[in-house]
Short mmCIF file of C-alpha atoms and ligand atoms in Angstrom, two decimals:
data_model
loop_
_atom_site.label_atom_id
_atom_site.label_comp_id
_atom_site.label_asym_id
_atom_site.label_seq_id
_atom_site.Cartn_x
_atom_site.Cartn_y
_atom_site.Cartn_z
CA MET F 17 31.37 -11.72 9.56
CA SER F 18 28.73 -12.85 12.02
CA ARG F 19 29.06 -9.43 13.67
CA ALA F 20 28.25 -7.65 10.37
CA LYS F 21 24.96 -9.55 10.13
CA SER F 22 23.80 -8.60 13.59
CA LYS F 23 22.40 -5.17 14.44
CA LYS F 24 24.97 -2.49 15.30
CA PRO F 25 25.36 -2.33 19.09
CA ASN F 26 23.92 0.68 20.92
CA LEU F 27 26.06 3.62 21.99
CA ALA F 28 26.51 2.51 25.62
CA THR F 29 27.88 -0.84 24.39
CA LEU F 30 30.11 0.70 21.72
CA ALA F 31 31.58 3.10 24.29
CA ILE F 32 32.76 0.11 26.33
CA HIS F 33 33.73 -2.42 23.65
CA GLY F 34 34.10 -0.54 20.38
CA ALA F 35 34.31 -2.99 17.48
CA ARG F 36 36.25 -5.45 19.60
CA ASP F 37 37.17 -8.77 18.03
CA ALA F 38 36.22 -12.07 19.61
CA HIS F 39 37.53 -12.56 23.15
CA ARG F 40 40.39 -15.04 23.65
CA PRO F 41 41.29 -16.69 26.98
CA GLY F 42 44.14 -14.85 28.64
CA ASP F 43 43.47 -11.45 27.01
CA PRO F 44 43.26 -8.56 29.47
CA VAL F 45 39.74 -7.22 29.99
CA VAL F 46 41.07 -3.68 30.23
CA GLU F 47 43.07 -2.75 27.15
CA PRO F 48 46.70 -2.18 28.14
CA LEU F 49 48.48 1.17 28.19
CA VAL F 50 51.38 1.15 25.72
CA GLN F 51 53.40 4.15 26.78
CA SER F 52 56.33 3.50 24.38
CA ILE F 53 56.63 6.37 21.87
CA ASN F 54 58.37 4.18 19.27
CA HIS F 55 57.83 0.64 18.01
CA ILE F 56 60.18 -1.87 16.41
CA GLN F 57 60.23 -1.38 12.68
CA ALA F 58 60.35 -3.94 9.87
CA LEU F 59 63.60 -4.05 7.87
CA GLY F 60 63.86 -2.70 4.33
CA THR F 61 60.62 -0.68 4.28
CA GLY F 62 59.26 2.70 5.42
CA GLU F 63 55.78 1.20 5.75
CA GLY F 64 54.11 0.82 9.11
CA LEU F 65 56.27 3.32 10.98
CA LYS F 66 54.74 3.79 14.42
CA TYR F 67 55.40 6.92 16.50
CA THR F 68 53.24 8.65 19.08
CA ARG F 69 53.09 11.96 17.18
CA TYR F 70 51.74 10.11 14.11
CA GLY F 71 48.58 9.22 16.02
CA ASN F 72 49.02 5.50 15.27
CA THR F 73 50.04 3.97 18.58
CA PRO F 74 47.80 1.12 19.89
CA ASN F 75 45.99 3.33 22.43
CA ALA F 76 45.33 6.00 19.78
CA GLU F 77 44.08 3.65 17.07
CA ARG F 78 41.72 1.76 19.34
CA LEU F 79 40.17 4.94 20.73
CA GLN F 80 39.92 6.59 17.31
CA ARG F 81 37.98 3.65 15.88
CA ARG F 82 35.65 3.70 18.88
CA LEU F 83 34.96 7.44 18.72
CA ALA F 84 34.21 7.20 14.99
CA LEU F 85 31.61 4.51 15.78
CA LEU F 86 30.02 6.71 18.45
CA GLU F 87 29.67 9.65 16.05
CA GLY F 88 28.64 7.52 13.06
CA ALA F 89 31.72 8.77 11.19
CA GLU F 90 34.10 6.90 8.90
CA ALA F 91 37.14 7.90 10.96
CA SER F 92 38.29 10.05 13.86
CA LEU F 93 41.45 11.47 15.33
CA VAL F 94 42.19 12.24 18.99
CA LEU F 95 44.27 15.37 19.53
CA SER F 96 45.92 16.92 22.55
CA SER F 97 43.12 19.42 23.31
CA GLY F 98 39.80 20.71 22.04
CA MET F 99 41.61 23.77 20.68
CA GLY F 100 44.15 21.53 18.94
CA ALA F 101 41.23 19.65 17.37
CA THR F 102 39.50 22.86 16.19
CA ALA F 103 42.74 24.34 14.81
CA CYS F 104 43.79 21.19 12.91
CA ALA F 105 40.23 20.47 11.71
CA LEU F 106 39.99 23.90 10.07
CA LEU F 107 43.58 24.09 8.84
CA ALA F 108 42.81 20.90 6.91
CA LEU F 109 39.91 22.71 5.16
CA LEU F 110 41.12 26.28 4.66
CA ARG F 111 44.00 27.91 2.75
CA PRO F 112 45.09 31.56 2.68
CA GLY F 113 42.48 33.48 0.66
CA ASP F 114 39.65 31.18 1.78
CA HIS F 115 36.63 32.39 3.72
CA LEU F 116 34.96 30.77 6.73
CA LEU F 117 31.45 31.55 7.96
CA SER F 118 31.12 31.01 11.69
CA SER F 119 28.33 31.31 14.19
CA MET F 120 29.04 34.25 16.52
CA TYR F 121 28.18 32.04 19.52
CA ILE F 122 31.39 30.04 19.87
CA TYR F 123 33.91 29.14 22.56
CA GLY F 124 36.19 32.07 23.52
CA GLY F 125 39.38 30.29 22.41
CA THR F 126 37.81 29.43 19.05
CA HIS F 127 36.77 33.08 18.63
CA ARG F 128 40.37 34.22 19.13
CA LEU F 129 41.75 31.45 16.89
CA PHE F 130 39.49 32.65 14.07
CA LEU F 131 39.85 36.41 14.47
CA GLU F 132 43.51 36.61 15.50
CA GLU F 133 45.39 33.56 14.20
CA PHE F 134 43.41 32.76 11.05
CA ALA F 135 43.19 36.45 10.10
CA SER F 136 46.99 36.72 10.29
CA MET F 137 47.25 33.69 7.96
CA GLY F 138 45.03 35.34 5.33
CA ILE F 139 41.95 33.26 6.16
CA GLU F 140 38.94 35.54 6.44
CA VAL F 141 36.26 34.70 9.02
CA THR F 142 32.80 36.29 9.12
CA LEU F 143 30.81 35.91 12.34
CA VAL F 144 27.10 35.38 11.81
CA ASP F 145 24.06 35.37 14.10
CA PRO F 146 22.75 31.83 13.49
CA PHE F 147 19.30 32.72 14.85
CA GLU F 148 18.72 35.38 12.21
CA PRO F 149 16.90 33.72 9.25
CA ARG F 150 19.04 33.11 6.14
CA SER F 151 22.02 34.67 7.91
CA PHE F 152 24.55 32.17 6.55
CA ARG F 153 23.14 32.14 3.02
CA LYS F 154 23.33 35.93 2.76
CA ARG F 155 27.06 35.98 3.56
CA ILE F 156 28.36 33.20 1.28
CA LYS F 157 31.07 34.40 -1.13
CA LYS F 158 32.91 32.57 -3.89
CA GLU F 159 35.85 32.05 -1.47
CA THR F 160 33.64 30.50 1.25
CA ARG F 161 34.71 26.93 2.04
CA ALA F 162 32.98 26.00 5.28
CA ILE F 163 30.42 26.89 7.95
CA PHE F 164 31.38 26.45 11.60
CA ILE F 165 28.84 26.23 14.40
CA GLU F 166 28.69 25.23 18.04
CA SER F 167 25.52 23.72 19.53
CA PRO F 168 24.19 23.80 22.19
CA VAL F 169 25.57 27.29 22.65
CA ASN F 170 27.60 28.34 25.68
CA PRO F 171 26.28 29.64 28.12
CA THR F 172 22.65 30.29 27.08
CA CYS F 173 22.08 26.66 25.96
CA ARG F 174 20.45 27.82 22.71
CA VAL F 175 20.10 24.87 20.30
CA LEU F 176 20.77 25.34 16.58
CA ASP F 177 18.66 23.54 14.01
CA LEU F 178 21.23 21.81 11.79
CA ARG F 179 18.73 20.86 9.08
CA PRO F 180 18.52 24.19 7.17
CA ILE F 181 22.26 24.78 7.61
CA SER F 182 23.22 21.35 6.27
CA TYR F 183 20.78 21.80 3.39
CA LEU F 184 22.69 25.00 2.54
CA THR F 185 26.18 23.50 2.87
CA LYS F 186 25.20 20.48 0.74
CA SER F 187 23.70 22.60 -2.02
CA GLU F 188 26.64 25.06 -2.01
CA GLY F 189 29.39 22.43 -1.73
CA LEU F 190 30.64 23.70 1.65
CA ALA F 191 31.82 21.70 4.65
CA LEU F 192 29.66 21.89 7.77
CA VAL F 193 31.81 21.73 10.90
CA VAL F 194 30.08 21.31 14.29
CA ASP F 195 31.62 21.70 17.74
CA SER F 196 29.39 19.22 19.58
CA THR F 197 31.18 19.37 22.94
CA PHE F 198 28.10 20.38 24.96
CA ALA F 199 25.92 17.57 23.60
CA SER F 200 28.34 14.61 23.55
CA PRO F 201 27.40 11.80 21.13
CA VAL F 202 24.91 10.55 23.71
CA ASN F 203 22.61 13.54 23.17
CA PHE F 204 23.41 14.50 19.58
CA ARG F 205 25.31 13.08 16.60
CA PRO F 206 25.69 15.93 14.07
CA ILE F 207 26.66 13.63 11.16
CA GLU F 208 23.15 12.10 11.32
CA HIS F 209 21.86 15.63 10.67
CA GLY F 210 24.08 16.44 7.69
CA ALA F 211 27.32 17.68 9.31
CA ASP F 212 30.59 16.74 7.60
CA VAL F 213 32.94 17.25 10.54
CA VAL F 214 32.37 16.86 14.30
CA ILE F 215 34.69 18.38 16.88
CA HIS F 216 34.78 17.70 20.62
CA SER F 217 36.71 19.01 23.51
CA ALA F 218 37.14 15.49 24.95
CA THR F 219 38.26 17.29 28.12
CA LYS F 220 34.53 17.61 28.87
CA TYR F 221 31.90 14.83 28.61
CA LEU F 222 33.92 12.26 26.67
CA ASN F 223 36.48 11.93 29.46
CA GLY F 224 34.21 13.32 32.14
CA HIS F 225 36.50 13.27 35.16
CA HIS F 226 38.28 16.67 35.08
CA ASP F 227 41.66 14.99 34.60
CA VAL F 228 42.42 14.73 30.87
CA LEU F 229 42.91 17.44 28.24
CA ALA F 230 42.07 16.13 24.75
CA GLY F 231 40.11 16.83 21.58
CA VAL F 232 38.45 14.81 18.81
CA VAL F 233 37.81 15.41 15.11
CA ALA F 234 35.51 12.97 13.27
CA GLY F 235 34.63 12.84 9.58
CA SER F 236 35.36 11.01 6.32
CA GLN F 237 38.56 8.94 6.01
CA PRO F 238 40.18 11.19 3.34
CA TYR F 239 39.44 14.27 5.43
CA ILE F 240 40.79 12.69 8.65
CA ASP F 241 43.98 11.80 6.72
CA GLU F 242 44.37 15.55 6.01
CA VAL F 243 43.75 16.43 9.68
CA LEU F 244 46.37 13.84 10.64
CA GLN F 245 48.96 15.71 8.55
CA LYS F 246 48.17 18.89 10.51
CA GLU F 247 48.25 17.03 13.82
CA MET F 248 51.67 15.53 13.02
CA LEU F 249 53.24 18.76 11.77
CA TRP F 250 51.78 21.14 14.37
CA GLY F 251 52.53 18.59 17.08
CA GLN F 252 49.00 18.24 18.46
CA THR F 253 49.08 14.52 19.35
CA PRO F 254 48.28 13.39 22.90
CA ASP F 255 50.44 11.16 25.04
CA PRO F 256 49.33 7.47 25.36
CA PHE F 257 48.52 7.91 29.05
CA ALA F 258 46.01 10.68 28.26
CA LEU F 259 44.50 8.37 25.61
CA TRP F 260 44.29 5.48 28.04
CA LEU F 261 42.57 7.66 30.64
CA LEU F 262 40.22 9.00 27.99
CA GLU F 263 39.32 5.43 26.97
CA ARG F 264 38.56 4.65 30.60
CA GLY F 265 36.40 7.76 30.98
CA LEU F 266 34.61 7.11 27.70
CA LYS F 267 33.37 3.70 28.82
CA THR F 268 30.84 5.38 31.13
CA VAL F 269 29.84 8.28 28.86
CA ASP F 270 26.30 7.01 28.30
CA VAL F 271 25.39 6.50 31.96
CA ARG F 272 27.12 9.77 32.97
CA VAL F 273 25.37 11.89 30.35
CA GLN F 274 21.98 10.26 31.00
CA ARG F 275 22.33 11.04 34.71
CA ALA F 276 23.45 14.61 34.00
CA ASN F 277 20.42 15.04 31.69
CA GLU F 278 18.03 13.87 34.43
CA SER F 279 19.62 15.94 37.20
CA ALA F 280 19.84 19.09 35.08
CA MET F 281 16.14 18.76 34.23
CA ALA F 282 15.28 18.40 37.92
CA ILE F 283 17.43 21.40 38.87
CA ALA F 284 16.03 23.53 36.04
CA THR F 285 12.46 22.68 37.08
CA TRP F 286 13.24 23.49 40.73
CA ALA F 287 14.96 26.76 39.73
CA GLU F 288 11.97 27.92 37.69
CA GLY F 289 9.86 27.88 40.83
CA ARG F 290 12.22 30.05 42.92
CA LYS F 291 11.47 33.73 43.43
CA GLU F 292 15.20 34.53 43.88
CA ILE F 293 15.84 33.29 40.32
CA LYS F 294 14.77 35.60 37.52
CA LYS F 295 15.35 33.30 34.59
CA VAL F 296 16.38 29.71 33.86
CA HIS F 297 18.06 28.72 30.58
CA TYR F 298 17.56 25.02 29.86
CA PRO F 299 16.39 23.54 26.55
CA GLY F 300 14.32 20.93 28.41
CA LEU F 301 11.99 23.64 29.75
CA ALA F 302 8.96 24.73 27.71
CA SER F 303 10.05 28.34 28.42
CA HIS F 304 13.30 27.91 26.46
CA PRO F 305 13.24 29.53 22.98
CA ASP F 306 14.55 26.34 21.32
CA HIS F 307 12.57 23.77 23.31
CA GLN F 308 10.71 22.56 20.20
CA ILE F 309 13.87 22.11 18.08
CA ALA F 310 15.72 20.51 20.99
CA GLN F 311 12.89 17.99 21.36
CA GLU F 312 13.06 17.17 17.66
CA ILE F 313 16.81 16.78 17.18
CA LEU F 314 18.40 15.96 20.56
CA ASP F 315 18.25 12.63 22.40
CA GLY F 316 18.71 14.46 25.71
CA PHE F 317 18.60 18.09 26.83
CA GLY F 318 22.06 17.97 28.40
CA GLY F 319 23.75 18.61 31.72
CA MET F 320 24.36 22.32 31.15
CA LEU F 321 22.00 25.03 32.35
CA ALA F 322 22.14 28.65 33.41
CA ILE F 323 20.29 30.76 35.96
CA GLU F 324 19.96 34.52 36.38
CA LEU F 325 19.66 35.70 39.95
CA VAL F 326 17.39 38.55 41.05
CA GLY F 327 19.87 41.11 42.40
CA GLY F 328 22.47 40.75 39.64
CA GLY F 329 26.22 40.56 40.25
CA LYS F 330 26.03 41.22 44.00
CA ALA F 331 23.52 38.40 44.50
CA ALA F 332 25.72 36.08 42.42
CA GLU F 333 28.73 36.82 44.62
CA ARG F 334 26.75 36.10 47.79
CA PHE F 335 25.31 32.91 46.32
CA LEU F 336 28.72 31.59 45.22
CA ARG F 337 30.28 32.31 48.61
CA ARG F 338 27.59 30.22 50.34
CA LEU F 339 27.79 27.14 48.13
CA ARG F 340 29.36 24.12 49.85
CA LEU F 341 29.00 21.26 47.38
CA VAL F 342 28.70 22.94 44.00
CA THR F 343 32.24 23.97 43.06
CA HIS F 344 33.19 27.34 41.62
CA ALA F 345 35.46 26.35 38.71
CA PRO F 346 35.68 26.72 34.95
CA SER F 347 35.23 23.85 32.47
CA LEU F 348 32.31 21.42 32.34
CA GLY F 349 31.07 17.95 31.59
CA GLY F 350 32.61 16.05 34.49
CA VAL F 351 31.51 14.15 37.57
CA ASP F 352 31.67 17.24 39.84
CA THR F 353 28.94 19.86 39.59
CA LEU F 354 30.56 23.17 38.67
CA VAL F 355 29.34 26.74 38.60
CA SER F 356 30.96 29.62 36.76
CA GLU F 357 30.24 33.25 35.96
CA PRO F 358 30.66 34.01 32.24
CA ARG F 359 31.47 37.65 33.13
CA TYR F 360 34.76 36.41 34.62
CA THR F 361 35.44 33.51 32.23
CA SER F 362 34.24 33.09 28.63
CA HIS F 363 32.86 36.64 28.29
CA ALA F 364 35.39 38.56 30.41
CA LYS F 365 36.55 40.65 27.44
CA MET F 366 33.11 42.26 26.98
CA THR F 367 31.62 45.14 28.97
CA SER F 368 28.65 44.53 31.25
CA ALA F 369 26.36 46.29 28.73
CA GLU F 370 27.66 44.23 25.80
CA ARG F 371 27.07 41.02 27.72
CA ALA F 372 23.55 42.09 28.68
CA ARG F 373 22.78 42.70 24.99
CA ILE F 374 23.62 39.07 24.09
CA GLY F 375 21.57 37.72 26.99
CA ILE F 376 24.26 37.35 29.68
CA PRO F 377 23.54 40.02 32.30
CA ASP F 378 25.51 40.29 35.56
CA GLY F 379 24.07 37.69 37.96
CA PHE F 380 24.11 35.06 35.20
CA LEU F 381 25.53 31.74 36.43
CA ARG F 382 26.38 28.69 34.34
CA LEU F 383 25.98 25.24 35.90
CA SER F 384 27.59 22.03 34.68
CA VAL F 385 25.57 19.36 36.47
CA GLY F 386 27.67 16.42 37.63
CA LEU F 387 26.85 13.06 39.14
CA GLU F 388 26.22 13.88 42.79
CA ASN F 389 22.80 12.97 44.20
CA VAL F 390 20.40 15.53 42.77
CA ASP F 391 18.61 16.12 46.10
CA ASP F 392 21.96 17.01 47.66
CA LEU F 393 22.66 19.41 44.80
CA ILE F 394 19.28 21.12 45.09
CA ALA F 395 19.68 21.35 48.88
CA ASP F 396 23.04 23.08 48.40
CA LEU F 397 21.68 25.51 45.81
CA GLU F 398 18.65 26.21 48.02
CA GLN F 399 20.63 27.00 51.17
CA ALA F 400 22.90 29.31 49.15
CA LEU F 401 19.90 31.25 47.81
CA LYS F 402 18.54 32.05 51.27
C1 PLP V 501 36.37 23.63 26.37
C2 PLP V 501 35.85 23.84 24.99
C3 PLP V 501 36.72 23.94 23.90
C4 PLP V 501 38.23 23.88 24.06
O1 PLP V 501 38.64 22.65 24.53
P1 PLP V 501 40.03 22.40 25.35
O2 PLP V 501 40.00 20.94 25.57
O3 PLP V 501 39.97 23.24 26.58
O4 PLP V 501 41.13 22.86 24.42
C5 PLP V 501 36.16 24.08 22.65
N1 PLP V 501 34.83 24.16 22.47
C6 PLP V 501 33.97 24.09 23.49
C7 PLP V 501 32.50 24.17 23.23
C8 PLP V 501 34.45 23.93 24.79
O5 PLP V 501 33.58 23.87 25.82
#
């Protein structure tokens, strides 16, 4: 009770301790890994059955409470991947015949899930340009159940203003679902801005060490109970060891994301002054189209940025070959600084002209800024430009 009276701890503290009860002598400081998939059951009752796939093992429950606190949600569920989280989150909201409105700027796997899998299940999905005024409102039908968005957007780092969208979903009785992977709860907590459901690929910032695949869904308790049914039946529950590693990674999320924010800002500022770089995409720069909104709604501009090299695809190839420290690899949000070319990863299915039309010309490089010393990173980028 004394805890309830005191102010809620800050995010960095919650990430380490969660809502931990009073310490007792002899307790381990690091919460133990309980790898057992089953647990001894009470006689004469079906209550309290514990099984890894039910998402109720000790490692799962502890982490789920902690992640809910970080997002300001009633409850959360950890799933076996970001895609598993997105699939189960939406299957808990949509039935055949229902309609989903989605931003057109979404993760490639999510795009295919919506247009291939959901379509074949009789769930209609309309892709919408979220930067066109009233674009969602104009496409609402009587079958529409939810709006799905991702922000900041991969790879241009555009930032969506949640306020008008959540005003719309509240007044129309729709669920607002936000993939907040790029921001992490350190930089943005969508529920504070009117979202109903938050999704993360925990593979990225929440774990942050390039060694765990996991996803998170956060929302109200009754909704999370529905997602749990999907998780159990579609078999999307992670193994306790992945959960234990994720808990370990999560403890440092605040300091990692703060450092990535600072280093990305320094790299973006440096890049803007280079003649070999045509354009820099970073919401922390005044030149970014969403700088104003980002300043209003984000607590940090993030560790993701993109650069466009003068000289296009050929220049990008040369640049990548010369890098020594910055690693050419997909994924993001970890301790290692990574660079990737959307034309060979997330946007490989489009033609060069189609990509150019949505602001991703050849020579466009996405950077996920890690935790190396920023001067070392800039020195590496600089020598590769020459
Ligand atoms: C990586 C990613 C996903 C998918 O997550 P996995 O953990 O790879 O399944 C979903 N959304 C965004 C924004 C991502 O970056």
